[in-house]
mmCIF file of C-alpha atoms in Angstrom:
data_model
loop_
_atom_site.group_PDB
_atom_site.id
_atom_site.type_symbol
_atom_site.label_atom_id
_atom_site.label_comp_id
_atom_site.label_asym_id
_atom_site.label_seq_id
_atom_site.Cartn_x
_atom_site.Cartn_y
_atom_site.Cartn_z
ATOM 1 C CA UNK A 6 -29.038 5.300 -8.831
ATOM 2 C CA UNK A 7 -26.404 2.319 -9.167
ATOM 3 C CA UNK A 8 -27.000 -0.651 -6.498
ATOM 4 C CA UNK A 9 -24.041 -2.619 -5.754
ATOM 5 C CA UNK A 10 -24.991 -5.924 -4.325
ATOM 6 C CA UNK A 11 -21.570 -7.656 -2.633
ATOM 7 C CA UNK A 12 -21.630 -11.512 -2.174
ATOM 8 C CA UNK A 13 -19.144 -13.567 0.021
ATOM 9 C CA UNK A 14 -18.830 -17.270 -0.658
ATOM 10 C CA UNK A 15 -18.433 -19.264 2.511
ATOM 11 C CA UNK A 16 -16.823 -22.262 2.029
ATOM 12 C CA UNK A 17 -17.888 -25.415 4.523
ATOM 13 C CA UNK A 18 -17.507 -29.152 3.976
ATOM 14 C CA UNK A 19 -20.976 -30.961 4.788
ATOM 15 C CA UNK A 20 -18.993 -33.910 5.556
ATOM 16 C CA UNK A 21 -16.612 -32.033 7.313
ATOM 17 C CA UNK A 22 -18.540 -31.176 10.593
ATOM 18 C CA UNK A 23 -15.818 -28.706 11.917
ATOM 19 C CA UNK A 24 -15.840 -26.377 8.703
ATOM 20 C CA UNK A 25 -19.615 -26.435 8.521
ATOM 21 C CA UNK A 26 -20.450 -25.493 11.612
ATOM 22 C CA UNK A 27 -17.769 -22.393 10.802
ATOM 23 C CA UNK A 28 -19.637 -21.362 7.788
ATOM 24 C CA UNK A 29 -23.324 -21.527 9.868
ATOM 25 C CA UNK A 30 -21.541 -19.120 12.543
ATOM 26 C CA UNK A 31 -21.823 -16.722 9.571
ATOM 27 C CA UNK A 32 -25.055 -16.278 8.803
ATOM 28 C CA UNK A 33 -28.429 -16.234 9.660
ATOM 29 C CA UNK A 34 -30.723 -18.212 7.230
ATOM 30 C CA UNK A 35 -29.382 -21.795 5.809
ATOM 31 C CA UNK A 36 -31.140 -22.709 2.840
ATOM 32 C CA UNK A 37 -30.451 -26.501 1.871
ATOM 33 C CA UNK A 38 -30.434 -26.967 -2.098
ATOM 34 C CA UNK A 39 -28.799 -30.449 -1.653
ATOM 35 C CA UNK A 40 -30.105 -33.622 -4.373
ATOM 36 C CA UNK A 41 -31.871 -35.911 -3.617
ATOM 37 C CA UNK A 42 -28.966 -38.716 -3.115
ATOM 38 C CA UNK A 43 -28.048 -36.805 -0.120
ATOM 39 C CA UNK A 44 -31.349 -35.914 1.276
ATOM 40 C CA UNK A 45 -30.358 -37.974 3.968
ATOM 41 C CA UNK A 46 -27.069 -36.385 4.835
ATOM 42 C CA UNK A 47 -29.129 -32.814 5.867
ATOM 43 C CA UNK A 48 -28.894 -34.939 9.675
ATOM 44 C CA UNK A 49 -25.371 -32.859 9.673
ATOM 45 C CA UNK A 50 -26.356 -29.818 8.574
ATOM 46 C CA UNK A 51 -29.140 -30.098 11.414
ATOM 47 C CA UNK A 52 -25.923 -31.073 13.955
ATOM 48 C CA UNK A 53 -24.207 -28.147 12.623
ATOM 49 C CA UNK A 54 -27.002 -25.564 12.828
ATOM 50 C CA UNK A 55 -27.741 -26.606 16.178
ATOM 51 C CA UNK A 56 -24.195 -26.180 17.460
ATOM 52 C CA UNK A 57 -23.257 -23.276 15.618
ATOM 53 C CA UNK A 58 -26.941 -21.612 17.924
ATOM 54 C CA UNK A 59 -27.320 -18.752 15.471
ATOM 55 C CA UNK A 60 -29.534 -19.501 12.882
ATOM 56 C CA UNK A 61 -33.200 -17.470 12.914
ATOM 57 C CA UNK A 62 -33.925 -20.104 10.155
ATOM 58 C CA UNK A 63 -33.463 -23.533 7.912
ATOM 59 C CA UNK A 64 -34.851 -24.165 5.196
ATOM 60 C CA UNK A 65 -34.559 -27.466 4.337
ATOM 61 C CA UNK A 66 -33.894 -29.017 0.558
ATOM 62 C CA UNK A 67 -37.679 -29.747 -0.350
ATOM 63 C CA UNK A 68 -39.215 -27.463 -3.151
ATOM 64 C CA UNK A 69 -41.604 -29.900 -3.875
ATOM 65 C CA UNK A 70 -44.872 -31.822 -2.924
ATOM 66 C CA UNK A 71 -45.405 -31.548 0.459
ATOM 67 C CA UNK A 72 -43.674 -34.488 2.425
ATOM 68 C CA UNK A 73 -46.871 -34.976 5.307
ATOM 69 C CA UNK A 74 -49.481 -34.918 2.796
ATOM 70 C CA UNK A 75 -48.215 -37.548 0.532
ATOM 71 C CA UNK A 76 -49.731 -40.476 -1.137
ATOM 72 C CA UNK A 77 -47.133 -41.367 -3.482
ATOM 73 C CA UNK A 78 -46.058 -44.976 -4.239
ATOM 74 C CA UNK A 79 -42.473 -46.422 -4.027
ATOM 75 C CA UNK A 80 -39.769 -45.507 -4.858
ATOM 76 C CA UNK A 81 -41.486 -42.273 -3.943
ATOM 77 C CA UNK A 82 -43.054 -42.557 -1.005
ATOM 78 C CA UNK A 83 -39.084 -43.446 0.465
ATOM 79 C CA UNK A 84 -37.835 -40.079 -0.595
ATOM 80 C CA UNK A 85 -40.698 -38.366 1.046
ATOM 81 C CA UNK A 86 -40.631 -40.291 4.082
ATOM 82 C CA UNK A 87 -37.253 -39.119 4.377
ATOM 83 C CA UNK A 88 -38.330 -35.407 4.084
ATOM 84 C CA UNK A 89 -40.678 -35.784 6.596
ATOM 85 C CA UNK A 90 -37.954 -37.540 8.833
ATOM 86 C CA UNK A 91 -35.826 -34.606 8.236
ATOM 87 C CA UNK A 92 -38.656 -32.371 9.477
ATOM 88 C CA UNK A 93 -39.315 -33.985 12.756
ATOM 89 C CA UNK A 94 -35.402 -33.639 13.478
ATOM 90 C CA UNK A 95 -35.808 -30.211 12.659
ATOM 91 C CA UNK A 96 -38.403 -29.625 15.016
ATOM 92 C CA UNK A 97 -36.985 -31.976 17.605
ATOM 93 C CA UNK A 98 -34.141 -29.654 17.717
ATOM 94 C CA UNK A 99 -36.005 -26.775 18.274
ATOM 95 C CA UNK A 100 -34.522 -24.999 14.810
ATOM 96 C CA UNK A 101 -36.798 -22.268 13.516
ATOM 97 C CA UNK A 102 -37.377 -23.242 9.798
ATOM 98 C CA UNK A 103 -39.632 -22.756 6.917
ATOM 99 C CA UNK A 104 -40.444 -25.528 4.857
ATOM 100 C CA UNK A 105 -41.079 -24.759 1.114
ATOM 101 C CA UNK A 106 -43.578 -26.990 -1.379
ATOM 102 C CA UNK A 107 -43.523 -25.649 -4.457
ATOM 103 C CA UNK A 108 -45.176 -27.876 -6.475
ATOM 104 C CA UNK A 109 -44.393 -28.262 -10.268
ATOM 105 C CA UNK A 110 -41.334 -26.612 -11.813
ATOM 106 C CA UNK A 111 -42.574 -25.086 -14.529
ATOM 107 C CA UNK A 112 -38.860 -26.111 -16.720
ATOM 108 C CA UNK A 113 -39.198 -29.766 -15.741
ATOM 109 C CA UNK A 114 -43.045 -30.305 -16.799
ATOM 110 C CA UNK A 115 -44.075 -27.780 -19.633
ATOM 111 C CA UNK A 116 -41.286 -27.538 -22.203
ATOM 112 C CA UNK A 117 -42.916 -31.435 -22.872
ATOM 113 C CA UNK A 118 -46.178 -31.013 -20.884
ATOM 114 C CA UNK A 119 -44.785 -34.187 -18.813
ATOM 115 C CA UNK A 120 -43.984 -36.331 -22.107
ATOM 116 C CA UNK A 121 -41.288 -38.820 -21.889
ATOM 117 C CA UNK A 122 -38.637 -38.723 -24.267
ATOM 118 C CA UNK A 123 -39.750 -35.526 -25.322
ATOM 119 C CA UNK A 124 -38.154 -32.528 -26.758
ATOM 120 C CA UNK A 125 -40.964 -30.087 -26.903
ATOM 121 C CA UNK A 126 -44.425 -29.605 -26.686
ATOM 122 C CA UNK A 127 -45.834 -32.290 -28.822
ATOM 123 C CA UNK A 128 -48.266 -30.978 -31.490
ATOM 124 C CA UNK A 129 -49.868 -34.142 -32.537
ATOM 125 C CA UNK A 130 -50.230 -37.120 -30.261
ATOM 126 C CA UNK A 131 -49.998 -36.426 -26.002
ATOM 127 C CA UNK A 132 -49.907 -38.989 -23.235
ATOM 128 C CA UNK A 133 -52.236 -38.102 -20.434
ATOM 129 C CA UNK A 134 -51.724 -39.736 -16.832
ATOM 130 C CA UNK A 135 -55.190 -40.936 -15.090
ATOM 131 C CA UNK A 136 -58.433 -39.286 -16.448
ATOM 132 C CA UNK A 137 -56.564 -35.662 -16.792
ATOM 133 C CA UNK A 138 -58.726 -33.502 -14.346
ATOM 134 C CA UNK A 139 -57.204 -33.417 -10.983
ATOM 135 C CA UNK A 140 -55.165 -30.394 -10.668
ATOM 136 C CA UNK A 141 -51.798 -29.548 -10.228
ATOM 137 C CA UNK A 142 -49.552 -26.491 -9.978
ATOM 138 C CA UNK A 143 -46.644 -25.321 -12.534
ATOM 139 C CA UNK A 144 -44.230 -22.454 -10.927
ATOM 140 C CA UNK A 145 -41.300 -21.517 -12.676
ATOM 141 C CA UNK A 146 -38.133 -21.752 -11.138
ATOM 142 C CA UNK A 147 -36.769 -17.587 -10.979
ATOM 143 C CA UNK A 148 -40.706 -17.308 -8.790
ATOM 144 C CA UNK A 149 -39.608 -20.537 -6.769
ATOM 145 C CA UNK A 150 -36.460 -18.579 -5.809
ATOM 146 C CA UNK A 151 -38.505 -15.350 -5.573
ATOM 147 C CA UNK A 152 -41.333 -16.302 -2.787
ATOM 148 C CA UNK A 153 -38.431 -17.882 -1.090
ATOM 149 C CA UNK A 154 -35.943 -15.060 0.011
ATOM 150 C CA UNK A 155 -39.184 -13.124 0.549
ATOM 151 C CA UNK A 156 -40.471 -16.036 3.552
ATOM 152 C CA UNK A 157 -36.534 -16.678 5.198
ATOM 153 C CA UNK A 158 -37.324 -13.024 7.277
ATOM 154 C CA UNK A 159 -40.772 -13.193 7.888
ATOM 155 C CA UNK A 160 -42.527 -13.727 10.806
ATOM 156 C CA UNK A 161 -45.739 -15.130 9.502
ATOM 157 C CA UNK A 162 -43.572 -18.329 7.644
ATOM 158 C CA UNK A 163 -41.861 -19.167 10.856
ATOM 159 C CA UNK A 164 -42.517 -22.547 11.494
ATOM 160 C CA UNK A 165 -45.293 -23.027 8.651
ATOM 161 C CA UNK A 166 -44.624 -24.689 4.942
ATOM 162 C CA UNK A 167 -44.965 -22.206 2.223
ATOM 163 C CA UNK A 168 -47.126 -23.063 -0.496
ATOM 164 C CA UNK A 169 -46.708 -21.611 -3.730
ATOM 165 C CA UNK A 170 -49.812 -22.208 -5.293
ATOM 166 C CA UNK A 171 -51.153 -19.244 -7.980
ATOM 167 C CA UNK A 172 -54.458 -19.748 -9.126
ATOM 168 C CA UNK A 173 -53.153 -19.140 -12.539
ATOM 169 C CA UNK A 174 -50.711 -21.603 -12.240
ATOM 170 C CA UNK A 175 -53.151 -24.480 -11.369
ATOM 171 C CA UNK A 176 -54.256 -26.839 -14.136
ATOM 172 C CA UNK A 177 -55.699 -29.770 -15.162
ATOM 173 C CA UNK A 178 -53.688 -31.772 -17.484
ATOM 174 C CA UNK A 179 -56.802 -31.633 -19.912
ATOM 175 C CA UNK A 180 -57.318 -27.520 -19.218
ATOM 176 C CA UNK A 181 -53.400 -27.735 -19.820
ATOM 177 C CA UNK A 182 -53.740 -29.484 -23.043
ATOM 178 C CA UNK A 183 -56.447 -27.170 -24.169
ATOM 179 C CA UNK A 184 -54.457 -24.403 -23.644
ATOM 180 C CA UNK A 185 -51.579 -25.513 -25.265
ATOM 181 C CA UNK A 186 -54.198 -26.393 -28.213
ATOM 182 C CA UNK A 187 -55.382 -22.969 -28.626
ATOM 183 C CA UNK A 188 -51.854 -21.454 -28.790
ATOM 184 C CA UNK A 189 -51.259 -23.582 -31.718
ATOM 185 C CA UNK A 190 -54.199 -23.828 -33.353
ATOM 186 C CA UNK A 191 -54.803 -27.712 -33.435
ATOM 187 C CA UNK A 192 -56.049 -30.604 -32.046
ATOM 188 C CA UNK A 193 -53.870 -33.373 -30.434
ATOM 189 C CA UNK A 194 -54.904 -36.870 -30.288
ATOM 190 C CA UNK A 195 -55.126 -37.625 -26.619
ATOM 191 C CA UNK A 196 -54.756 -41.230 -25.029
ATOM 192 C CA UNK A 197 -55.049 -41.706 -21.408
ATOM 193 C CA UNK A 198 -53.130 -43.988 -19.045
ATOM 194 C CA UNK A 199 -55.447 -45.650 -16.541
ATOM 195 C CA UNK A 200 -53.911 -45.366 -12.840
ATOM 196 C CA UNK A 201 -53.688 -49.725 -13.119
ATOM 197 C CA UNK A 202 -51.682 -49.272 -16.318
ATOM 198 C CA UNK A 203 -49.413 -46.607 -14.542
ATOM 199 C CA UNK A 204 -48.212 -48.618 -11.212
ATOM 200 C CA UNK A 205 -47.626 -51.512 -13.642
ATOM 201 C CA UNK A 206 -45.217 -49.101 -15.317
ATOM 202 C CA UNK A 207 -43.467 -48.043 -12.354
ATOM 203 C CA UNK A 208 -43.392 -51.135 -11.236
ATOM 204 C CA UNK A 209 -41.271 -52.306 -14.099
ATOM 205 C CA UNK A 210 -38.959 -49.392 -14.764
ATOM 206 C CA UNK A 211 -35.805 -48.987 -14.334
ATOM 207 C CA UNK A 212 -34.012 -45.863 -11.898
ATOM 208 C CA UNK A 213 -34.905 -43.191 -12.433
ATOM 209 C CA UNK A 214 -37.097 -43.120 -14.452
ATOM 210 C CA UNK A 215 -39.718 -45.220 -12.091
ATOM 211 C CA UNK A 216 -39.398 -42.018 -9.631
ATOM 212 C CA UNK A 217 -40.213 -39.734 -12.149
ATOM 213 C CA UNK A 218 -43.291 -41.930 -12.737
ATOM 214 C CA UNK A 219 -43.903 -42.434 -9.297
ATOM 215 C CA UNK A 220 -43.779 -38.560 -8.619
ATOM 216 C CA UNK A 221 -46.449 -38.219 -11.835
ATOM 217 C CA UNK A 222 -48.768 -41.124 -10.131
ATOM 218 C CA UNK A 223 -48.710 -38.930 -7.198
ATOM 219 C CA UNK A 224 -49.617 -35.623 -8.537
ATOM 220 C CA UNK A 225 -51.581 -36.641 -11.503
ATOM 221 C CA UNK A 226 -53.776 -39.172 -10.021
ATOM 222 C CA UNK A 227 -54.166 -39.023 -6.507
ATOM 223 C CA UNK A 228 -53.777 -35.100 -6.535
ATOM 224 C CA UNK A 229 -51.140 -34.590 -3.622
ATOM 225 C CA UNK A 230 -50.805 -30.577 -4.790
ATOM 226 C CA UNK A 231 -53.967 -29.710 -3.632
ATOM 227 C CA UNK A 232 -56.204 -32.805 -2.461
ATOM 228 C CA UNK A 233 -55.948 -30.533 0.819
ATOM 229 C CA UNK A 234 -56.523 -26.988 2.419
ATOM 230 C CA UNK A 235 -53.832 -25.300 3.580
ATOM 231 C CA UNK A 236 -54.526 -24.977 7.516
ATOM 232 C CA UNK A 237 -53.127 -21.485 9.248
ATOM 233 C CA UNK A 238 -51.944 -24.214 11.758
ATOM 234 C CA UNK A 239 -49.269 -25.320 9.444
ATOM 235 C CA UNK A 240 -49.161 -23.121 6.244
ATOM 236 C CA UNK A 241 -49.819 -20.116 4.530
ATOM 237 C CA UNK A 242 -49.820 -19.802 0.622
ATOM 238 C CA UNK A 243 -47.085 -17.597 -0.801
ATOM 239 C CA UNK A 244 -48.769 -15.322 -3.501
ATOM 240 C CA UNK A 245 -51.539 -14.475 -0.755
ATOM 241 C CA UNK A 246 -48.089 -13.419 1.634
ATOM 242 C CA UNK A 247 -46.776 -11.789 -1.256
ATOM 243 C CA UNK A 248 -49.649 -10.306 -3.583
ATOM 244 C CA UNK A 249 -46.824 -7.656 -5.132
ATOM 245 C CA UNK A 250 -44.649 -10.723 -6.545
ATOM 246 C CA UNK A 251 -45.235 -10.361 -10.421
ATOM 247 C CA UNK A 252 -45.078 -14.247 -11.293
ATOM 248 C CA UNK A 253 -44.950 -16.246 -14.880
ATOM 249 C CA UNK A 254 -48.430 -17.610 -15.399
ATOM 250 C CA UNK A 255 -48.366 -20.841 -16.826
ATOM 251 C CA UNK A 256 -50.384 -19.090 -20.340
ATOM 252 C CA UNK A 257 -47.382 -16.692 -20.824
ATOM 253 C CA UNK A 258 -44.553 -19.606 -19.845
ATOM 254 C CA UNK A 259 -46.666 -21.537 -22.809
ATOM 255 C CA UNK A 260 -45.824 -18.661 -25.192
ATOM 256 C CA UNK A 261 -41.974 -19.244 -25.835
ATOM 257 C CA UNK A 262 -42.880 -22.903 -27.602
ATOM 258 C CA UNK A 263 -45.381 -21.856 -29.906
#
C-alpha cells in the first residue's frame, strides 16, 4: 500500500495582521514554533486567531518547563513570565488551546550531558550543577513532535498542559552520569557547583549564555520538571495519553556517543 501525504504551505505575515488572519481561516489547529525574541509578538497571533473564529485549538510556542510552576531566576524568570502572560490572554480570549512542557530536549542536553563548551560526552572530568539528585526529564525532539500532533485533536488535552514526562526519561544528573559511566566503561572525576557558586555565575555572564545558566539553576537545583504532581485540573502526562507511542529512552539516545 503507497500513502501519499499532500502538504500546502500557507503563507501569512505575523506582522502583517491582514494576511495572518487569512492563513488561520485555513485551518484548524495553530501551533506556534516562534523563538524566544518574539515570544512576545504571539499577542497577534492571539488577535488573529480570535478574529479569524475557527480555530478548535492553539498551541502556543512553549515546549519547555512549565511557565506557572516556575522558580527560575532572571533573566529566566522574564521569559517565563511572559509565557504565562501569553496564557492568560489565551484564556481571556476564550481560545481552546493545549499548552505543551516538554521538559529537556534530549539534542540540547545529552550530546554534552549539559557541559559548556562541549563537543561530546566528556569521558574524563564532568561539571555537575547543585548536589546532582533532583530529577529532570530528557525527550528527544522527533517524540516532542510525536505526543504533540497526537494532543492538537483530543478531547482529554483541551484546555490542560501536556506533560511529557517518561519514567525512563527521568534522571538525576548523578544516575545520568552513572549511566553514561557504564556505557563507557570508566570513571569521570565529578566536581559539583554549589547553587551560591551558580547565581554568582549567572549573575556575571554575559547573553546568552546567563539564560542557559539560569534555565540549568532552575531545573537542576530547584527541580521545576517535577517538584510537582500533575493535577487532572490542569494536566495530563503524555505517555500515560499515549501508552502506544514507541519513544527514545534516554539509555538508547546514550548509545550513538559511545
Amino acid at each position: 500500500m503507497i500513502c501519499v501525504c499532500m502538504c500546502v504551505y500557507l503563507q501569512g505575515d505575523l506582522y502583517d495582521h491582514e494576511s495572518l488572519v487569512k492563513a488561520i481561516k485555513q485551518v484548524d489547529v495553530v501551533i506556534s514554533l516562534i523563538a524566544g525574541d518574539q515570544y512576545a509578538d504571539q499577542d497577534k497571533i492571539i488577535s488573529a486567531i480570535k478574529e479569524a473564529g475557527n480555530v478548535k485549538r492553539f498551541l502556543p510556542s512553549e515546549f519547555g518547563n512549565d511557565a506557572d510552576r516556575s522558580h527560575a531566576v532572571e533573566p529566566a524568570k522574564t521569559v517565563l513570565a511572559l509565557k504565562s502572560k501569553l496564557r492568560r490572554a489565551i484564556e481571556a480570549e476564550g481560545i481552546p488551546y493545549t499548552y505543551v512542557s516538554c521538559n529537556c530536549f534530549a539534542g540540547y542536553f545529552i550530546p554534552t550531558l549539559g557541559q559548556l563548551g562541549a563537543t561530546a560526552p566528556p569521558r574524563d572530568k564532568i561539571t555537575i550543577l547543585g548536589d546532582g539528585n533532583v530529577k529532570a526529564v530528557f525527550n528527544k525532539e522527533e517524540d516532542i513532535g510525536t505526543y504533540t500532533i497526537r494532543a492538537v485533536d483530543d478531547p482529554r488535552t483541551l484546555n490542560k498542559i501536556v506533560y511529557i514526562r517518561p519514567k525512563l526519561n527521568t534522571y538525576s544528573f548523578n544516575d545520568l552520569v552513572t549511566l553514561w559511566e557504564k556505557k563507557i566503561g570508566k570513571t569521570l572525576e565529578r566536581s559539583y557547583v554549589s547553587e551560591e557558586e551558580q547565581l554568582k555565575n549567572i549573575q556575571e555572564a554575559a547573553a546568552p549564555i546567563n539564560v542557559f545558566l539560569a534555565v540549568s539553576h532552575s531545573i537542576f537545583v530547584k527541580g521545576d520538571q517535577v517538584n510537582f504532581e500533575i493535577e487532572p485540573s490542569f494536566g495530563v502526562e503524555a505517555t500515560e495519553l499515549y501508552p502506544d507511542v514507541k519513544y527514545t529512552t534516554v539509555e538508547e539516545y546514550l548509545d550513538q556517543f559511545v
